[in-house]
Amino acid sequence: MSSNIQHPDFQKEFQRLEFTKRYMEAVIKTAESSKDQFQENMRESFKDADWLESSLGYSSLLTDARFFAMSKDELESLKKARNKPYFARIDFSREDQETGEIIYIGKTSLYSRENQEQIIVDWRSPISNLYYEGRIGKVQYDSYEESFKGELTLKRQFMIEEGKIEEIRDIDLTTNDQLLQESLAGSSSNRLTEIVSTIQEEQNKIIRADLHKPIIVQGGAGSGKTTIALHRISYFIFQYKENFAPEQLMILAPSKLFIDYISEALPELGVERVRQTTFEEFVQVCIEKKIRLKEDDHLIQILEKGEKQETKDAVRVSKLKGSKVFHVIMNNYIKEIYQTFYPAADFFVDKYRIYKKERFIKLLQDDFHYLPLYRRIEKLKSILQSDVKRKKKEMLKRIETFYDEKIERALYSAKDPVKRRAYVSAALDKKSERLDSMKSAIRTAVTSYMKQFPKKTVFQYYQELFEEPERLVELSQKELSSEYAELLCQYNKQLFSKKIYEREDLSLLLYLQVNLFGIDKDFKAKNIVIDEAQDYTFMELLSLKKAVDTDMFTLVGDLAQGIHSHRGLTSWKDVQADIFPRATYAELKKSYRTTVEIMEKANELLKMLPYHFPEVEPVVRHGSPPEFIEQVDAEQYTSRLENLIEGLASVKLKTFALIGKTMKDCQTLYNRFNKQSSKNVHLLGENEKIPKDAIVIVPAYLAKGLEFDVVIIFSIDEIYSRQSNLDIQLLYVAMTRPLHRLYFYGKNKEDFLVQTNK
């Protein structure tokens, strides 16, 4: 508290915070009861506040009060902000105004119900950009296509906890940002929810980048990719709250584990109603069928049985299904399917030609190009039905006229009455018979004509694609070799025989669904965020774009962490050129997660890879260098880890992860803990929640996107090989998870590829 008291404006800021909290309480009470009680609630909130008569002039706010109703979301945001109403203040003097503005910035906005002045300004508002990017002195900011120039005379940060000011700092971008340093020095347990106050300039530019364009963000480990993506959604909702409901936005996360991890941040940002799902779940919703999916175990197979031919074949197939060559195959296959819907003959009702086949084909091909195939067919069917309905009277009239004229001629020309009666009677019977026949034809002609067109499911079409290798080669325009075509057909036939599919089939099924049957509009989204985008295939991103029928994507990922190399991307080039040509591209090179000492070691690994990745620059925060601890005795294996963790917990480090190369090694360690220790240890699986207060054991491939105060990378039976790019990338993922401390625990230092002090 002493540092606060020493600040010359501490008393004024104390009063401002007290006023804000009391005003918020009155507004919340009124919103929950009656607007007529606003004055009473205000008096109740301020009854013991003798400082109101001070120069701050807050007393004027208590007179002539007019309260307007708040939305449920606004009220919830206000309640959440009670203990920390704002985190910053800026003083800005506009060129065209005599008096300057004092602006307090928080996670939500609060207006004075009396004079509409802003008591708290939302961090997403245009003027708040001065806090994130402005420097003391001459500045300007843009607000809804208008620019405002002026002078920024103060940038102030507050650390407010439980409604009390703990620290006040006057800052500029040219000075060391201590609030960021303190935030990074804290525990990982609340980092996602607190980033708003420490957003950096390069992050802010991406959050506020053109919302009318897609964006691809290549971000190094710890650069805040996930939080930036969430804040961009929050910013989008704020800017377009009148036009977009949060449900129209969608986050595609790599796993349910990841969804759980980000869930705490969503309400804080006001985006909890945004749809959150995985790629696998979204595709099954679109094709409107739950299918049996083979475990996505290619990565595990590569790690554990990499040399086996079966594994190598599975990886080849996986790469092919996600590659650009399958875009060629699918487009040609869809053209082929369309041709099976070209009618063989004109459309007749009885003997009357109603529609020429050439006209039918033109409508199918050109006029209804905006519809998927089966919806085109439905439309054509309805056209034929309405044509038949429109011409029904005319066709029946023609039959009646034909027979009536014959009868009339017979009545006047036939002299023999017996013959005349017989002729007329036969003609009347024939007329009745022809009319019945025509009525029947009118009823059934369209249905009969439509029977010539195939009625298949998306799964039947998909399975037929892999029936003949030679056909696959032709569909690929010879880009696919006979050997690979044979392998693809054989591999998928085995899957189909077991009535299962694998992840790599989903994008191709989705592509067929979009083109043949379409996607229900309720499943589409207006804006999509994909985290860990480097793990998606070319075909997955392309199919998603076609399915949701927009290019408004925010793709965030790190090519250096592309551990799913059997399907993922090694470059953003094709994605930008062929799928999102309007996309802006941005790089985040600074790491806000880990210390300089840890990041320097992790960067050494990137130099071992054959691809070029931007080297990650850690924010200047020093800590202990990574340490190697030699594992000598299996009997003492867990006790040494326990002692280490207990020592670290005593210095306020809260979250711990033991990261292994494979699930097999993780299971071995977990079993040892169960036998040798009473510690609360949890083995983290694919779709599990991260338990509170447990030491987590997790394989490197599941640790991606997570962070912990302390990481211990261990090796029991598995080691990391310099000859394997995958091993290097897995180790890189593991090494970039800790905020503060990193240890290697195993038999040999060399098993972890980097040099350590011990």
Coordinates of C-alpha atoms in Angstrom, one line a residue, residues 403-425 427-428:
Y403 CA -63.3 -37.1 -79.5
D404 CA -66.1 -34.5 -79.5
E405 CA -65.3 -33.6 -83.2
K406 CA -65.2 -37.3 -84.2
I407 CA -68.6 -37.9 -82.5
E408 CA -70.0 -34.8 -84.2
R409 CA -68.8 -35.9 -87.6
A410 CA -70.4 -39.3 -87.0
L411 CA -73.7 -37.8 -86.0
Y412 CA -73.9 -35.8 -89.2
S413 CA -72.4 -38.2 -91.7
A414 CA -73.4 -41.7 -90.7
K415 CA -76.8 -42.6 -92.2
D416 CA -77.3 -46.0 -90.5
P417 CA -78.7 -45.2 -87.0
V418 CA -77.5 -48.5 -85.6
K419 CA -73.9 -48.0 -86.9
R420 CA -74.1 -44.4 -85.7
R421 CA -75.1 -45.3 -82.2
A422 CA -72.4 -48.0 -82.1
Y423 CA -69.7 -45.6 -83.3
V424 CA -70.7 -42.8 -80.9
S425 CA -70.9 -45.2 -78.0
A427 CA -66.0 -43.0 -79.2
L428 CA -67.5 -42.0 -75.9

